[in-house]
Amino acid sequence: MSTFSLDQIHVQSIDAYYDPNSKTEIIEKSNFFKYKSQHFHCHIKLMINDDCITNQQYWTIGLVQACYKNYIEQCYNNYGSTLWEFHPIKTGRHQMINDSDGNQYPFYDIFHSNYVIHHGYITNKLIQLHYKDYFYPTIAWQLPYSHGNNNNVLLTEIIRRQQFSVWLLAIKHGRNYKLNSYNLINIEQDELYILNTIRWQYKLHIRLDPYQPIGKRLKHIDDTQYEKPIILDKNKKLPLSAINPPHCNAAQSLIWYPNNKNDQPKLIIPPKQIIVPWKQWLNDMTLNSNDEMKTPKQCQFVGELLHDKKIGIINSYRNDQKLSTDLGHLRSRSTG
């Protein structure tokens, strides 16, 4: 019986696509506006079709997603905008932001996007990995902070542009690997193999008339995804920031940027995790430090990767893969 190795992992199919059965859902309430975006799906099928033994070692196969470009703007009349921002990539301190639920770095989630191969015997095993990603934000009609002009500062436009990379990884863990550990990669001991690389992006543009009755404020929505997901012919290594904290939901902050140059930007929602000390974070984000800007209680310092190098062993053996991307339905809707 052979010893388990990378050669026993056969990628049978990769499907990366925008769900044609989903569309942008709009919810208008008296105090807020919500949208639920079209879904991005990633499905992987792998087969271990040789009888083998792992020789007391664990392997993990999984999907890692990271964001490398981010622009999310909510416009309020001509007064200014709020922006959701990721400090690590805005400042260039990190190349990417890990996009996971934060429960088991670096994989997208703890349930369906990774599979652990335990030590012992393996026979004819089909492995299926999958996840779906979508956006479901809640946005206030009236700006929480606007120098007392709340009644006039109303939501009129939303712009969202993001780009992501996805890696299918096979990790041969070192001898000291602990099953169910919080971070599943130890770069000093583990061997990280890159089996496939996918890129996808999402664009959304919404225009609103906040002076219309609730339920009739949507003027125009363009949620057409002109570029379908791409399965790269040549795999790319991934930066350390793609597999380490912070993750997107923890790193994001919401900041008000007024059009009036006499007014100062205002932090509305602070991040939950930061890579630099708080005062440095404020300085990087061009926010004035004062007594009211003390470190938030729920803000955790996770540290900066001073050398955000790219890692991974690129596997050039492509197997007999069925590769599929689907653009789904193209839509541009206008009302009113």
Tab-separated table of C-alpha atoms in Angstrom:
chain	number	residue	atom	x	y	z
A	1	MET	CA	0.000	0.000	0.000
A	2	SER	CA	1.397	3.378	-1.022
A	3	THR	CA	1.991	6.340	1.256
A	4	PHE	CA	-0.512	9.149	0.767
A	5	SER	CA	0.912	12.080	-1.212
A	6	LEU	CA	-0.236	14.950	-3.383
A	7	ASP	CA	-0.393	12.629	-6.398
A	8	GLN	CA	-3.344	10.790	-4.848
A	9	ILE	CA	-5.499	13.959	-4.936
A	10	HIS	CA	-7.371	14.169	-8.241
A	11	VAL	CA	-9.376	17.328	-8.905
A	12	GLN	CA	-12.368	16.177	-10.924
A	13	SER	CA	-14.318	19.389	-11.398
A	14	ILE	CA	-14.340	23.073	-10.515
A	15	ASP	CA	-17.465	25.186	-10.889
A	16	ALA	CA	-17.283	28.921	-10.155
A	17	TYR	CA	-20.268	31.002	-11.198
A	18	TYR	CA	-22.851	33.656	-10.374
A	19	ASP	CA	-26.141	32.010	-9.511
A	20	PRO	CA	-28.583	32.724	-12.384
A	21	ASN	CA	-31.494	31.947	-10.054
A	22	SER	CA	-30.595	34.703	-7.605
A	23	LYS	CA	-30.934	38.422	-8.125
A	24	THR	CA	-30.396	41.530	-6.054
A	25	GLU	CA	-33.197	41.743	-3.512
A	26	ILE	CA	-34.210	45.207	-2.300
A	27	ILE	CA	-35.757	45.897	1.106
A	28	GLU	CA	-36.952	49.399	2.025
A	29	LYS	CA	-37.921	50.116	5.632
A	30	SER	CA	-38.679	53.385	7.397
A	31	ASN	CA	-35.248	53.670	9.031
A	32	PHE	CA	-32.990	51.697	6.737
A	33	PHE	CA	-32.335	50.279	3.278
A	34	LYS	CA	-31.159	46.716	2.653
A	35	TYR	CA	-30.019	44.764	-0.354
A	36	LYS	CA	-29.100	41.111	-0.747
A	37	SER	CA	-26.795	40.583	-3.693
A	38	GLN	CA	-26.645	37.889	-6.331
A	39	HIS	CA	-24.827	34.778	-5.084
A	40	PHE	CA	-21.350	33.636	-6.112
A	41	HIS	CA	-20.894	29.860	-5.932
A	42	CYS	CA	-17.760	27.738	-5.837
A	43	HIS	CA	-18.020	23.934	-6.026
A	44	ILE	CA	-15.072	21.528	-6.079
A	45	LYS	CA	-15.046	17.750	-6.507
A	46	LEU	CA	-11.912	15.769	-5.680
A	47	MET	CA	-11.228	12.049	-5.634
A	48	ILE	CA	-8.668	10.021	-3.735
A	49	ASN	CA	-8.904	6.880	-5.820
A	50	ASP	CA	-5.863	4.936	-4.661
A	51	ASP	CA	-5.645	2.834	-1.526
A	52	CYS	CA	-3.025	4.508	0.648
A	53	ILE	CA	-1.959	5.298	4.199
A	54	THR	CA	-1.095	8.706	5.667
A	55	ASN	CA	1.687	7.530	8.012
A	56	GLN	CA	0.412	9.303	11.136
A	57	GLN	CA	0.057	12.659	9.373
A	58	TYR	CA	-2.938	14.917	8.829
A	59	TRP	CA	-3.768	16.661	5.584
A	60	THR	CA	-6.311	19.424	5.021
A	61	ILE	CA	-7.849	20.287	1.657
A	62	GLY	CA	-9.803	23.512	1.504
A	63	LEU	CA	-10.852	26.776	-0.115
A	64	VAL	CA	-9.387	30.127	0.900
A	65	GLN	CA	-10.906	33.414	-0.278
A	66	ALA	CA	-9.284	36.824	0.083
A	67	CYS	CA	-10.192	40.359	-1.017
A	68	TYR	CA	-7.521	42.451	-2.721
A	69	LYS	CA	-9.560	45.401	-4.022
A	70	ASN	CA	-12.391	47.083	-2.161
A	71	TYR	CA	-14.543	50.151	-2.770
A	72	ILE	CA	-17.912	50.425	-0.988
A	73	GLU	CA	-19.477	53.902	-0.956
A	74	GLN	CA	-22.823	55.193	0.294
A	75	CYS	CA	-23.562	58.707	-0.998
A	76	TYR	CA	-25.742	61.163	0.946
A	77	ASN	CA	-26.982	63.955	-1.336
A	78	ASN	CA	-24.147	66.366	-1.962
A	79	TYR	CA	-23.026	66.385	1.658
A	80	GLY	CA	-20.566	63.513	1.433
A	81	SER	CA	-20.232	59.757	1.634
A	82	THR	CA	-19.661	56.924	4.047
A	83	LEU	CA	-17.109	54.316	3.011
A	84	TRP	CA	-16.553	50.795	4.256
A	85	GLU	CA	-12.779	50.408	4.234
A	86	PHE	CA	-10.144	47.809	5.057
A	87	HIS	CA	-7.208	49.558	6.701
A	88	PRO	CA	-4.611	46.851	5.844
A	89	ILE	CA	-5.121	47.096	2.076
A	90	LYS	CA	-6.036	50.799	1.970
A	91	THR	CA	-2.665	51.633	3.490
A	92	GLY	CA	-0.754	48.966	1.560
A	93	ARG	CA	0.463	47.370	4.783
A	94	HIS	CA	-1.015	44.047	3.627
A	95	GLN	CA	-1.664	42.771	0.116
A	96	MET	CA	-5.017	41.142	0.891
A	97	ILE	CA	-7.674	40.537	3.534
A	98	ASN	CA	-8.719	36.998	4.400
A	99	ASP	CA	-12.435	36.582	3.701
A	100	SER	CA	-13.698	33.926	6.097
A	101	ASP	CA	-16.025	33.680	9.066
A	102	GLY	CA	-12.966	33.821	11.329
A	103	ASN	CA	-13.743	30.531	13.043
A	104	GLN	CA	-11.059	28.411	11.417
A	105	TYR	CA	-8.411	30.310	9.501
A	106	PRO	CA	-7.803	30.425	6.661
A	107	PHE	CA	-10.784	28.602	5.147
A	108	TYR	CA	-14.011	30.310	4.100
A	109	ASP	CA	-16.081	28.522	6.730
A	110	ILE	CA	-15.796	25.721	9.233
A	111	PHE	CA	-18.329	23.354	7.661
A	112	HIS	CA	-18.196	22.962	3.882
A	113	SER	CA	-15.045	24.641	2.562
A	114	ASN	CA	-12.410	22.335	4.087
A	115	TYR	CA	-11.856	18.634	4.664
A	116	VAL	CA	-9.376	16.990	7.047
A	117	ILE	CA	-7.754	13.710	6.032
A	118	HIS	CA	-7.021	11.851	9.263
A	119	HIS	CA	-4.034	9.582	9.691
A	120	GLY	CA	-4.649	5.982	8.768
A	121	TYR	CA	-5.974	4.150	5.723
A	122	ILE	CA	-7.735	5.889	2.831
A	123	THR	CA	-9.737	4.111	0.130
A	124	ASN	CA	-11.694	5.594	-2.779
A	125	LYS	CA	-12.822	8.845	-1.200
A	126	LEU	CA	-14.944	11.491	-2.930
A	127	ILE	CA	-14.468	14.950	-1.401
A	128	GLN	CA	-16.823	17.822	-2.181
A	129	LEU	CA	-16.055	21.390	-1.127
A	130	HIS	CA	-18.387	24.299	-1.659
A	131	TYR	CA	-19.497	27.709	-0.447
A	132	LYS	CA	-21.576	30.632	-1.609
A	133	ASP	CA	-20.843	34.292	-1.032
A	134	TYR	CA	-23.183	37.261	-1.134
A	135	PHE	CA	-23.582	40.671	0.477
A	136	TYR	CA	-26.449	41.681	2.761
A	137	PRO	CA	-25.744	45.113	4.280
A	138	THR	CA	-28.082	47.414	6.194
A	139	ILE	CA	-27.706	51.124	5.408
A	140	ALA	CA	-29.295	54.050	7.262
A	141	TRP	CA	-31.479	56.405	5.230
A	142	GLN	CA	-30.306	59.314	7.362
A	143	LEU	CA	-26.674	59.801	8.182
A	144	PRO	CA	-25.922	59.126	11.861
A	145	TYR	CA	-23.410	61.988	11.939
A	146	SER	CA	-23.708	65.195	9.935
A	147	HIS	CA	-23.263	68.231	12.204
A	148	GLY	CA	-26.975	68.419	13.035
A	149	ASN	CA	-28.178	68.215	9.425
A	150	ASN	CA	-29.609	64.698	9.742
A	151	ASN	CA	-32.998	65.592	8.290
A	152	ASN	CA	-31.437	66.673	5.014
A	153	VAL	CA	-28.571	64.211	4.685
A	154	LEU	CA	-30.307	61.260	3.019
A	155	LEU	CA	-29.034	58.182	1.182
A	156	THR	CA	-29.054	58.680	-2.587
A	157	GLU	CA	-26.525	56.267	-4.111
A	158	ILE	CA	-24.604	53.044	-3.416
A	159	ILE	CA	-21.465	51.953	-5.267
A	160	ARG	CA	-19.788	48.603	-4.629
A	161	ARG	CA	-16.709	47.250	-6.414
A	162	GLN	CA	-14.732	44.336	-4.986
A	163	GLN	CA	-12.261	41.773	-6.310
A	164	PHE	CA	-11.400	38.402	-4.780
A	165	SER	CA	-8.988	35.516	-5.212
A	166	VAL	CA	-9.817	31.929	-4.257
A	167	TRP	CA	-7.278	29.161	-3.737
A	168	LEU	CA	-7.820	25.418	-3.573
A	169	LEU	CA	-5.135	24.278	-1.142
A	170	ALA	CA	-3.794	20.940	0.037
A	171	ILE	CA	-1.864	21.216	3.292
A	172	LYS	CA	0.440	18.522	4.629
A	173	HIS	CA	0.631	19.305	8.322
A	174	GLY	CA	3.721	19.000	10.465
A	175	ARG	CA	4.058	16.515	13.286
A	176	ASN	CA	2.833	19.005	15.908
A	177	TYR	CA	-0.477	19.688	14.168
A	178	LYS	CA	-3.466	19.802	16.519
A	179	LEU	CA	-6.825	18.851	15.059
A	180	ASN	CA	-9.521	21.570	15.388
A	181	SER	CA	-6.920	24.255	16.027
A	182	TYR	CA	-8.054	27.848	15.379
A	183	ASN	CA	-5.500	28.467	12.640
A	184	LEU	CA	-5.010	25.449	10.407
A	185	ILE	CA	-1.694	26.537	8.889
A	186	ASN	CA	1.732	26.651	10.489
A	187	ILE	CA	3.977	28.030	7.766
A	188	GLU	CA	7.105	26.926	9.631
A	189	GLN	CA	6.088	23.257	9.702
A	190	ASP	CA	3.392	22.642	7.092
A	191	GLU	CA	3.709	22.109	3.355
A	192	LEU	CA	1.136	24.178	1.452
A	193	TYR	CA	0.283	23.101	-2.097
A	194	ILE	CA	-1.749	25.266	-4.469
A	195	LEU	CA	-4.000	23.116	-6.641
A	196	ASN	CA	-6.070	25.827	-8.343
A	197	THR	CA	-6.599	29.582	-8.332
A	198	ILE	CA	-9.855	31.410	-9.099
A	199	ARG	CA	-10.605	35.111	-9.392
A	200	TRP	CA	-13.956	36.835	-9.315
A	201	GLN	CA	-15.329	40.310	-8.818
A	202	TYR	CA	-18.583	41.971	-7.910
A	203	LYS	CA	-19.976	45.319	-9.038
A	204	LEU	CA	-23.185	47.037	-7.981
A	205	HIS	CA	-24.610	50.517	-8.565
A	206	ILE	CA	-27.871	51.669	-6.978
A	207	ARG	CA	-29.509	55.099	-7.250
A	208	LEU	CA	-32.274	56.137	-4.858
A	209	ASP	CA	-34.755	58.966	-4.402
A	210	PRO	CA	-35.119	59.282	-0.605
A	211	TYR	CA	-37.991	61.769	-0.958
A	212	GLN	CA	-40.310	59.153	-2.416
A	213	PRO	CA	-42.525	56.944	-0.196
A	214	ILE	CA	-41.029	53.796	1.328
A	215	GLY	CA	-41.109	51.021	-1.259
A	216	LYS	CA	-40.780	53.411	-4.212
A	217	ARG	CA	-37.360	54.937	-3.612
A	218	LEU	CA	-35.357	52.711	-5.974
A	219	LYS	CA	-34.586	54.645	-9.177
A	220	HIS	CA	-32.031	52.398	-10.850
A	221	ILE	CA	-30.011	49.284	-10.136
A	222	ASP	CA	-27.170	47.906	-12.229
A	223	ASP	CA	-26.067	44.531	-10.895
A	224	THR	CA	-24.733	43.195	-14.190
A	225	GLN	CA	-21.604	41.108	-13.678
A	226	TYR	CA	-19.939	41.623	-17.043
A	227	GLU	CA	-16.882	39.514	-16.257
A	228	LYS	CA	-17.441	35.911	-15.246
A	229	PRO	CA	-15.217	34.201	-12.639
A	230	ILE	CA	-11.841	33.117	-13.991
A	231	ILE	CA	-10.072	29.817	-13.287
A	232	LEU	CA	-6.436	30.720	-13.889
A	233	ASP	CA	-4.354	28.641	-16.286
A	234	LYS	CA	-1.314	29.311	-14.119
A	235	ASN	CA	-1.722	29.102	-10.371
A	236	LYS	CA	-0.599	31.982	-8.179
A	237	LYS	CA	1.026	31.881	-4.772
A	238	LEU	CA	-0.901	33.526	-1.975
A	239	PRO	CA	0.329	36.215	0.424
A	240	LEU	CA	0.485	35.541	4.140
A	241	SER	CA	-2.260	38.121	4.661
A	242	ALA	CA	-4.682	35.863	2.769
A	243	ILE	CA	-4.431	33.170	5.452
A	244	ASN	CA	-4.052	35.221	8.638
A	245	PRO	CA	-6.170	37.637	10.711
A	246	PRO	CA	-7.850	39.992	10.336
A	247	HIS	CA	-10.734	38.791	8.187
A	248	CYS	CA	-12.956	41.158	6.201
A	249	ASN	CA	-15.813	41.537	8.667
A	250	ALA	CA	-13.388	42.224	11.518
A	251	ALA	CA	-11.129	44.625	9.599
A	252	GLN	CA	-13.826	46.836	8.080
A	253	SER	CA	-14.581	50.320	9.353
A	254	LEU	CA	-17.259	52.814	8.321
A	255	ILE	CA	-16.057	56.409	7.959
A	256	TRP	CA	-17.943	59.565	6.996
A	257	TYR	CA	-16.102	61.733	4.452
A	258	PRO	CA	-17.807	65.159	4.120
A	259	ASN	CA	-17.629	67.137	0.899
A	260	ASN	CA	-17.230	70.327	2.933
A	261	LYS	CA	-13.484	70.709	3.371
A	262	ASN	CA	-14.025	72.560	6.648
A	263	ASP	CA	-15.513	69.429	8.194
A	264	GLN	CA	-13.458	66.483	9.373
A	265	PRO	CA	-13.938	62.791	8.563
A	266	LYS	CA	-15.798	60.939	11.291
A	267	LEU	CA	-15.474	57.320	12.387
A	268	ILE	CA	-18.965	55.812	12.586
A	269	ILE	CA	-18.219	52.092	13.037
A	270	PRO	CA	-14.734	51.068	14.232
A	271	PRO	CA	-12.993	47.850	13.214
A	272	LYS	CA	-13.030	44.797	15.456
A	273	GLN	CA	-9.438	43.861	14.645
A	274	ILE	CA	-6.477	46.093	13.812
A	275	ILE	CA	-2.915	45.334	12.716
A	276	VAL	CA	-1.302	48.490	14.151
A	277	PRO	CA	-1.758	50.334	17.480
A	278	TRP	CA	-4.949	52.406	17.676
A	279	LYS	CA	-3.308	55.833	17.383
A	280	GLN	CA	-1.395	54.653	14.330
A	281	TRP	CA	-4.633	53.311	12.843
A	282	LEU	CA	-6.304	56.714	13.316
A	283	ASN	CA	-3.357	58.458	11.712
A	284	ASP	CA	-3.310	56.051	8.768
A	285	MET	CA	-7.028	56.617	8.187
A	286	THR	CA	-6.590	60.443	8.426
A	287	LEU	CA	-8.780	60.692	11.531
A	288	ASN	CA	-8.021	63.173	14.290
A	289	SER	CA	-7.014	61.548	17.559
A	290	ASN	CA	-8.739	62.982	20.630
A	291	ASP	CA	-10.166	61.884	23.948
A	292	GLU	CA	-13.335	60.641	22.250
A	293	MET	CA	-11.321	58.373	19.980
A	294	LYS	CA	-10.064	55.932	22.564
A	295	THR	CA	-9.504	52.343	21.524
A	296	PRO	CA	-12.924	50.649	21.255
A	297	LYS	CA	-13.465	47.966	23.886
A	298	GLN	CA	-14.178	45.288	21.300
A	299	CYS	CA	-11.171	46.164	19.123
A	300	GLN	CA	-8.458	43.494	19.122
A	301	PHE	CA	-4.837	44.071	18.114
A	302	VAL	CA	-3.729	41.141	15.909
A	303	GLY	CA	-0.433	42.525	14.621
A	304	GLU	CA	0.990	43.461	11.250
A	305	LEU	CA	2.728	41.085	8.864
A	306	LEU	CA	5.922	43.039	8.332
A	307	HIS	CA	6.891	40.782	5.442
A	308	ASP	CA	3.666	39.879	3.646
A	309	LYS	CA	5.468	37.435	1.391
A	310	LYS	CA	3.802	35.046	-1.021
A	311	ILE	CA	3.907	31.377	-0.119
A	312	GLY	CA	2.808	28.000	-1.453
A	313	ILE	CA	4.100	25.216	-3.673
A	314	ILE	CA	2.424	25.474	-7.053
A	315	ASN	CA	1.112	22.163	-8.338
A	316	SER	CA	1.436	22.153	-12.118
A	317	TYR	CA	-0.251	18.763	-12.526
A	318	ARG	CA	-3.760	19.689	-13.668
A	319	ASN	CA	-5.421	16.240	-13.657
A	320	ASP	CA	-8.444	15.664	-15.912
A	321	GLN	CA	-10.471	18.536	-14.563
A	322	LYS	CA	-13.833	19.754	-15.701
A	323	LEU	CA	-13.596	23.518	-15.364
A	324	SER	CA	-16.746	25.591	-15.478
A	325	THR	CA	-17.710	29.227	-15.046
A	326	ASP	CA	-21.127	30.689	-15.680
A	327	LEU	CA	-21.960	34.346	-16.142
A	328	GLY	CA	-25.587	33.788	-15.207
A	329	HIS	CA	-28.294	36.262	-16.176
A	330	LEU	CA	-27.202	39.782	-17.053
A	331	ARG	CA	-29.521	42.377	-15.579
A	332	SER	CA	-29.841	46.125	-15.550
A	333	ARG	CA	-33.114	47.336	-14.133
A	334	SER	CA	-34.503	50.835	-13.926
A	335	THR	CA	-37.651	52.033	-12.196
A	336	GLY	CA	-39.280	55.396	-11.905
